[in-house]
Tab-separated table of C-alpha atoms in Angstrom:
chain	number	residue	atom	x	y	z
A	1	UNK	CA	-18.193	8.699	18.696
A	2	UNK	CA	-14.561	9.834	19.089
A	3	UNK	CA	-11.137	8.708	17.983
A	4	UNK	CA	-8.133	10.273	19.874
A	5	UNK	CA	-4.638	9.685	18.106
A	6	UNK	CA	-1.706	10.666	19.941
A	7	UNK	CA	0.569	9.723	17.217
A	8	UNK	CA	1.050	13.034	15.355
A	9	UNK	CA	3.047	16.304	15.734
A	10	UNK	CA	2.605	20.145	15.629
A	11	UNK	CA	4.502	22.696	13.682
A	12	UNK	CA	5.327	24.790	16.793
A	13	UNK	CA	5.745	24.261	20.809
A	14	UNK	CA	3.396	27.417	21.695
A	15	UNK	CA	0.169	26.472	20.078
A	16	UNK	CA	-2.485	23.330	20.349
A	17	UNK	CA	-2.237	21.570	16.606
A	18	UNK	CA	-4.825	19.255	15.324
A	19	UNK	CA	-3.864	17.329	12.091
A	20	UNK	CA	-6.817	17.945	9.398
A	21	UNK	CA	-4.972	15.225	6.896
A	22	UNK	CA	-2.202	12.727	6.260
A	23	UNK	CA	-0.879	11.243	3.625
A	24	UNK	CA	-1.114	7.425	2.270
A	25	UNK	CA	1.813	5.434	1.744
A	26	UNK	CA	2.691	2.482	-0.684
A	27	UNK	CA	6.191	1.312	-0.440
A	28	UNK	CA	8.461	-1.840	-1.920
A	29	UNK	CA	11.714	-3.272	-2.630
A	30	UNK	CA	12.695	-3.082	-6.638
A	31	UNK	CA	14.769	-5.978	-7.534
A	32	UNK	CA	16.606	-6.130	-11.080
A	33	UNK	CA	18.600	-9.079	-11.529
A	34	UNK	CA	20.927	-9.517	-14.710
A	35	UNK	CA	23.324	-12.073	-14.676
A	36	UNK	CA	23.255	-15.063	-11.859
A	37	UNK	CA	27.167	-14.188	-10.760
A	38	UNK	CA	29.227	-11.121	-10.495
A	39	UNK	CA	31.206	-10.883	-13.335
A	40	UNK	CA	34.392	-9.288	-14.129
A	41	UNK	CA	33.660	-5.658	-15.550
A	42	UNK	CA	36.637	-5.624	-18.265
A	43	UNK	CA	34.813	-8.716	-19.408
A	44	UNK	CA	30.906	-8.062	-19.661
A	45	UNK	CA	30.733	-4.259	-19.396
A	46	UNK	CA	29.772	-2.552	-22.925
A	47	UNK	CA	27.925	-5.724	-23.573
A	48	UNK	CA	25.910	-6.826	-20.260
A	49	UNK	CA	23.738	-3.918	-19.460
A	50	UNK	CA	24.277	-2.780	-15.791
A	51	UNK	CA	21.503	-3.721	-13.346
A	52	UNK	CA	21.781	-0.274	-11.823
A	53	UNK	CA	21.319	1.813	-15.526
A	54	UNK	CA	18.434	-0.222	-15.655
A	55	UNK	CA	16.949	0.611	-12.146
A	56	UNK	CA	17.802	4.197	-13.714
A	57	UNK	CA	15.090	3.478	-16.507
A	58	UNK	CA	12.805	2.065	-13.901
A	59	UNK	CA	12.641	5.097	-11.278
A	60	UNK	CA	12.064	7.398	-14.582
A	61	UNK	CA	9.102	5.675	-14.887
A	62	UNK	CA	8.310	6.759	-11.781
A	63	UNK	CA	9.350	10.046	-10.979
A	64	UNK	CA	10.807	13.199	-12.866
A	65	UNK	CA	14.465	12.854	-11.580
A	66	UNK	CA	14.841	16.483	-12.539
A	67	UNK	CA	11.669	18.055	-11.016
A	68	UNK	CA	10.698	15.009	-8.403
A	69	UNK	CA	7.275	14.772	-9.626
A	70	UNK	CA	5.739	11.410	-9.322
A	71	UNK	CA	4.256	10.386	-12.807
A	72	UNK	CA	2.079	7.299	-11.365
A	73	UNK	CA	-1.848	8.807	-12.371
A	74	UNK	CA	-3.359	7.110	-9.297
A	75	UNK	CA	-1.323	9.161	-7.224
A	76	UNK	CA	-1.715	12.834	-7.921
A	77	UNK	CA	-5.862	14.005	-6.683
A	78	UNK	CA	-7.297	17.452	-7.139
A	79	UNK	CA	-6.508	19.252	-3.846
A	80	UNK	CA	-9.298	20.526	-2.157
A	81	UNK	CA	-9.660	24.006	-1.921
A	82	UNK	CA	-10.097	24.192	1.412
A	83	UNK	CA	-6.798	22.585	2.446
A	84	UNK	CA	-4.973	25.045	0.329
A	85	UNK	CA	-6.751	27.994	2.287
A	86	UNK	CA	-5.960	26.401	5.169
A	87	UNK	CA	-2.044	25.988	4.116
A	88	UNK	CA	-2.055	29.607	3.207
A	89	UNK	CA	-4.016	30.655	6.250
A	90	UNK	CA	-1.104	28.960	8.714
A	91	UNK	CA	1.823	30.158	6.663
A	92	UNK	CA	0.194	33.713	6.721
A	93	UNK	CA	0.698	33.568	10.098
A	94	UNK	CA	3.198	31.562	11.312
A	95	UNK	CA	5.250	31.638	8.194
A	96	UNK	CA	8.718	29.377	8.181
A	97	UNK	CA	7.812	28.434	11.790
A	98	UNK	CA	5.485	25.847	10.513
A	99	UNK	CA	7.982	24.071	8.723
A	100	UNK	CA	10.496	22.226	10.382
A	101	UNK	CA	13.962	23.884	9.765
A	102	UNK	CA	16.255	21.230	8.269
A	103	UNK	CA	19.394	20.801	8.564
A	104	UNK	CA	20.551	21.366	4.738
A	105	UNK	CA	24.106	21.350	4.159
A	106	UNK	CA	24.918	24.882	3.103
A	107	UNK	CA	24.105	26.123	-0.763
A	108	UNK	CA	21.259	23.885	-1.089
A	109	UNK	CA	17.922	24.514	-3.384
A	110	UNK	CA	14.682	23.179	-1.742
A	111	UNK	CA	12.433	21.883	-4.230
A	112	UNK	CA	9.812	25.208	-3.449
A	113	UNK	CA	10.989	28.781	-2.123
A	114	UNK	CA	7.304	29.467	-1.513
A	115	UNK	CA	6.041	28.064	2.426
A	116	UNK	CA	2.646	27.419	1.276
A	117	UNK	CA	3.822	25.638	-1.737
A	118	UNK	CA	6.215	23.571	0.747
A	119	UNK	CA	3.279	22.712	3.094
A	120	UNK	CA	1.004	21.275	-0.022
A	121	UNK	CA	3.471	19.033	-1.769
A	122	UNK	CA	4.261	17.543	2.003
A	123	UNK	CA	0.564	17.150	2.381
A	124	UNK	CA	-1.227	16.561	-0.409
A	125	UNK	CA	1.449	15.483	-3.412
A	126	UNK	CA	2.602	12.368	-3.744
A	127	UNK	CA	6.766	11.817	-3.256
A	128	UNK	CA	9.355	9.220	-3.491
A	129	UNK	CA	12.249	8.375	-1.779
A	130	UNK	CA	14.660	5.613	-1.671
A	131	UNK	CA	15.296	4.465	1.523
A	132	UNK	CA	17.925	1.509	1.054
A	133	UNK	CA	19.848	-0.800	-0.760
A	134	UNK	CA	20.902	-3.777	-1.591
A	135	UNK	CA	23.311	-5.563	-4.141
A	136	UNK	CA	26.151	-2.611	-3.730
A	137	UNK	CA	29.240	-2.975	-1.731
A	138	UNK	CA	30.453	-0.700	0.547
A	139	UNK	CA	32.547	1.782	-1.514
A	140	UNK	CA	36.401	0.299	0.210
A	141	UNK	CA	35.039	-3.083	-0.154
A	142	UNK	CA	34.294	-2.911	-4.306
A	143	UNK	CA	36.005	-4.674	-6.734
A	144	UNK	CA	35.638	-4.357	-10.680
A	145	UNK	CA	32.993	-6.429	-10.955
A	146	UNK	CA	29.817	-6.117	-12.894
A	147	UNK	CA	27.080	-6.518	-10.175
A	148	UNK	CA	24.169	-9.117	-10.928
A	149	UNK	CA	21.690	-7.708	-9.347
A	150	UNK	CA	20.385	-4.086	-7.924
A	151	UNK	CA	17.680	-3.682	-5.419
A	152	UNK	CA	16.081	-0.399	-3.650
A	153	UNK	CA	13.661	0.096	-1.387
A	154	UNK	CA	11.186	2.709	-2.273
A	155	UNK	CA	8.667	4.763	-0.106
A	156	UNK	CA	6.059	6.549	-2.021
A	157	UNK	CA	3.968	8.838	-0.221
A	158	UNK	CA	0.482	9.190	-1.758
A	159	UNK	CA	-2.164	12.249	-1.175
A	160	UNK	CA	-4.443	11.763	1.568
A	161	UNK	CA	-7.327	10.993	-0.734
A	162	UNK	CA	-5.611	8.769	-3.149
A	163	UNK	CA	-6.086	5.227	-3.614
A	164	UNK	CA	-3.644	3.187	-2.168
A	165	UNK	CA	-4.315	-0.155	-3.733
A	166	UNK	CA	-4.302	1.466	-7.195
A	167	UNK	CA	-1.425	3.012	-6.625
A	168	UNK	CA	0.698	-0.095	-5.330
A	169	UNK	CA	-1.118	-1.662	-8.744
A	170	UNK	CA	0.194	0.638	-10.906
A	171	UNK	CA	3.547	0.903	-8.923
A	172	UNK	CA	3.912	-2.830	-9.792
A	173	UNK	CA	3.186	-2.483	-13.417
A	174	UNK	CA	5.659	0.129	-14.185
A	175	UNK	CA	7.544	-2.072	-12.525
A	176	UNK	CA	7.372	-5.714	-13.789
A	177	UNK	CA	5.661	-5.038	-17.353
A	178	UNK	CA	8.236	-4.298	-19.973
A	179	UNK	CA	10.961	-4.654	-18.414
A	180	UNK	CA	14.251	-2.615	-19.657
A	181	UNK	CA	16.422	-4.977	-21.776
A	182	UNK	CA	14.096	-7.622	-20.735
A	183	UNK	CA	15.846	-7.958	-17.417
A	184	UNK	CA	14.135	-9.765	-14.557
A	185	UNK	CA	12.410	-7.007	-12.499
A	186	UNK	CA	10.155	-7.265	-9.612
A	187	UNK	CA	8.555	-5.500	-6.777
A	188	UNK	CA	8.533	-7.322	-3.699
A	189	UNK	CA	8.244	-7.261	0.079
A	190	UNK	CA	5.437	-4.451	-0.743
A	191	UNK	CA	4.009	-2.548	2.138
A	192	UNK	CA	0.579	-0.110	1.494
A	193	UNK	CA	-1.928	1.921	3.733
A	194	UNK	CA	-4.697	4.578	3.011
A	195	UNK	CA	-3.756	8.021	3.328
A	196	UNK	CA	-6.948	10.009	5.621
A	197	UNK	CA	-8.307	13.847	5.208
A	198	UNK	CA	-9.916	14.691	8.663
A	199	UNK	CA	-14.224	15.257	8.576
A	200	UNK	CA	-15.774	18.718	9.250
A	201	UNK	CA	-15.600	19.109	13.081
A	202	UNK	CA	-19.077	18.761	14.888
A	203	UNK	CA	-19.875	22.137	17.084
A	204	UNK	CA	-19.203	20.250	20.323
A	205	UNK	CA	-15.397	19.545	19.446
A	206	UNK	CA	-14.737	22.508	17.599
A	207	UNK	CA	-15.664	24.683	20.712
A	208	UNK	CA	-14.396	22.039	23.109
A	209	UNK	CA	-11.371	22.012	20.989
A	210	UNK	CA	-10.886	26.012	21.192
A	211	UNK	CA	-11.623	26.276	25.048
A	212	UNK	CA	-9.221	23.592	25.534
A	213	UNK	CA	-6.379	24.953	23.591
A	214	UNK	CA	-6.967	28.328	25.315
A	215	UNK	CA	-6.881	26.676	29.114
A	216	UNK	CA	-3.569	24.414	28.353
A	217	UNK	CA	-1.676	26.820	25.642
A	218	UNK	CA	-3.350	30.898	25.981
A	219	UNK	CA	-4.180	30.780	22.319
A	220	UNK	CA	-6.537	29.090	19.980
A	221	UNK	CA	-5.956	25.821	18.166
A	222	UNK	CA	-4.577	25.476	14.669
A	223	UNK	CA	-5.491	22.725	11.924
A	224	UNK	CA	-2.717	21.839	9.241
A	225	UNK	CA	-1.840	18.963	7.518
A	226	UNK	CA	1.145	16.145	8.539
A	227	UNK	CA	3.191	14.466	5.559
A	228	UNK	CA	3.419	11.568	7.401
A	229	UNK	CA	1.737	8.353	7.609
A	230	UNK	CA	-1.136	6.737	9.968
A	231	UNK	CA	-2.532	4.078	7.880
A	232	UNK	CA	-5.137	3.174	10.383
A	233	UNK	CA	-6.619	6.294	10.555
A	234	UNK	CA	-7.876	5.685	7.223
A	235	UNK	CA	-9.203	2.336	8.611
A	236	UNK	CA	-10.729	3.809	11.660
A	237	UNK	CA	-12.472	6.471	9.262
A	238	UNK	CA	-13.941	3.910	6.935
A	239	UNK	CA	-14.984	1.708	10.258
A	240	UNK	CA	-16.852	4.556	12.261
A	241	UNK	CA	-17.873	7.309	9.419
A	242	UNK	CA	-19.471	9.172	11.657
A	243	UNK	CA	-16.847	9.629	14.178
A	244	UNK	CA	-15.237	13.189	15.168
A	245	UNK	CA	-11.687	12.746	15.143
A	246	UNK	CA	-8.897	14.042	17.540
A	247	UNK	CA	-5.484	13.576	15.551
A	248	UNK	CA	-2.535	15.210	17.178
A	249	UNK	CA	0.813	14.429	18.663
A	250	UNK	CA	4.345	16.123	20.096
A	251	UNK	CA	6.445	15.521	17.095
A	252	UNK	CA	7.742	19.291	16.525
A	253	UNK	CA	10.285	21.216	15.271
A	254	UNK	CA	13.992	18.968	15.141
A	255	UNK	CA	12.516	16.151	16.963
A	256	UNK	CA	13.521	14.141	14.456
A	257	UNK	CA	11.439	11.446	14.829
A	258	UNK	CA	12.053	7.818	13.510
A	259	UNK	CA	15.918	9.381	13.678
A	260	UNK	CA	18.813	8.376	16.317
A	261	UNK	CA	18.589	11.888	18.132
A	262	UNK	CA	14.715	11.904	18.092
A	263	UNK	CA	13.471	13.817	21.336
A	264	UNK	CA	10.196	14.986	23.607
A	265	UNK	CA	9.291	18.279	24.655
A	266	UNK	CA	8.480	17.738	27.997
A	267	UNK	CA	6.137	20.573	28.551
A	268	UNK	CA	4.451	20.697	25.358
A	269	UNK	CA	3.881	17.217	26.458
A	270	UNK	CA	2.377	18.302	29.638
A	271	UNK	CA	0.238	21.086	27.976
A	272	UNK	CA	-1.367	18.765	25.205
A	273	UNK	CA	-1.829	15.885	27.826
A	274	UNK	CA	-4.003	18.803	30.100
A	275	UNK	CA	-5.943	19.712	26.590
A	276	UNK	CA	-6.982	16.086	25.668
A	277	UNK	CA	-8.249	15.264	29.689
A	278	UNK	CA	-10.593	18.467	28.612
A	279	UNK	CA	-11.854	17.309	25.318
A	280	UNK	CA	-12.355	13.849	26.979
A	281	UNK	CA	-14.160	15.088	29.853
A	282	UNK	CA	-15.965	17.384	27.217
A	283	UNK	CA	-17.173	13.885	25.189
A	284	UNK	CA	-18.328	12.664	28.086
A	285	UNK	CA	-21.135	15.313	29.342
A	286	UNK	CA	-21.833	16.172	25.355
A	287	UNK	CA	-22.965	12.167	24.646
């Protein structure tokens, strides 16, 4: 009847969030291998195509490197319009605040200038990053040598509604199939879930929801959607498709979670903990 994920976050300490969607997430290691040794680059540069011009070639079949967009079909959806009234709706009123502040280095363009703009592409457009390496000495430790092989791990976040197989399929293809130079490339050590967008909210929760945000915070709840990933969500969903869903968490502004100074807000912890004994208590007597 009801699914209660703790796992989440909320774009501000003074308000009870619910997460309406979050994003799928297919993610790999690209290997390009070109020559079985290292070789000396006076000797096979100019003639030996570098394994990391090629990984070049291979992430532009991926993604715009000068606009970021992600060029893989089975990962762009139509965006309901609801979520983008509901974006708009929270940046109307909370503005910035519902965006973590990040700590750019000074001078920096973001991608978007526009909050509600920021809050879809986190939400509901697909994005890639590279989140490590292989196959590249530290920069003190490199010689001239003509590498033979370049890896990267890649993390491509995928719209809640997309399909996450399909993507992962096509993410392979662009991949293996044609390769630059005919180079050996693969995708491997491949990781994939489903992305989830939250169901209509059944009268019980949505006023159980509202009274409880009002007893533990003074002020009604807010919906918005988390770039993140909960792959299970999406399995819970397909397993119980007729269960009301709780999704929420204390990840907030700079707690910087997954990094070394990640942190809890102890009585925004308190607060939500009070709010979710309500709705439980509220499932209870309504079933």
């Amino acid at each position: 009847d009801l699914v209660v994920c703790l796992d989440s976050g909320c774009a501000t300490f003074d308000t009870m969030w619910l997460t309406s969607s979050l994003r799928g997430l297919v993610a790999g290691t690209i290997k390009i291998d070109v020559v079985e040794e290292g070789i000396h680059s006076g000797v096979a540069s100019g003639v030996v195509p570098s394994s990391f011009r090629l990984m070049r070639q291979i992430l532009d079949r991926i993604e715009d490197s000068a606009t970021g967009e992600v060029l893989l079909k089975s990962a762009n959806v139509d965006i309901p319009d609801y979520r983008i009234r509901e974006a708009e709706s929270v940046a109307a009123e909370f503005g910035g605040a519902a965006l973590d502040p990040f700590p750019i280095v000074d001078g920096l363009s973001l991608m978007t200038e526009s909050t509600v703009e920021a809050m879809i592409a986190r939400t509901w457009r697909p994005a890639l990053s590279v989140i490590g390496a292989d196959g590249m000495p530290a920069t003190k430790a490199a010689g001239n040598v003509l590498r033979p092989t370049t890896s990267l791990k890649v993390s491509l976040r995928l719209p809640p509604t997309a399909d996450h197989l399909a993507a992962l399929a096509e993410l392979k293809d662009l991949v293996e199939l044609d390769p630059p130079s005919n180079a050996r490339t693969q995708l491997i050590d491949e990781e994939f879930g489903p992305g989830w967008n939250a169901p209509d909210l059944a009268p019980w929760l949505n006023d159980t929801l509202a009274a409880a945000a009002i007893e533990a915070f003074g002020q009604p709840h807010q919906l918005y959607g988390e770039g993140g990933s909960i792959p299970f969500m999406g399995m819970l969903g397909d397993r119980f498709p007729d269960a009301q869903f709780v999704i929420t968490g204390v990840l907030g502004p700079e707690t910087n979670a997954h990094g070394p100074n990640e942190f809890l807000e102890l009585a925004y912890a308190e607060r939500l903990t009070g709010a979710i004994a309500h709705i439980v208590n509220a499932h209870s007597t309504a079933t």
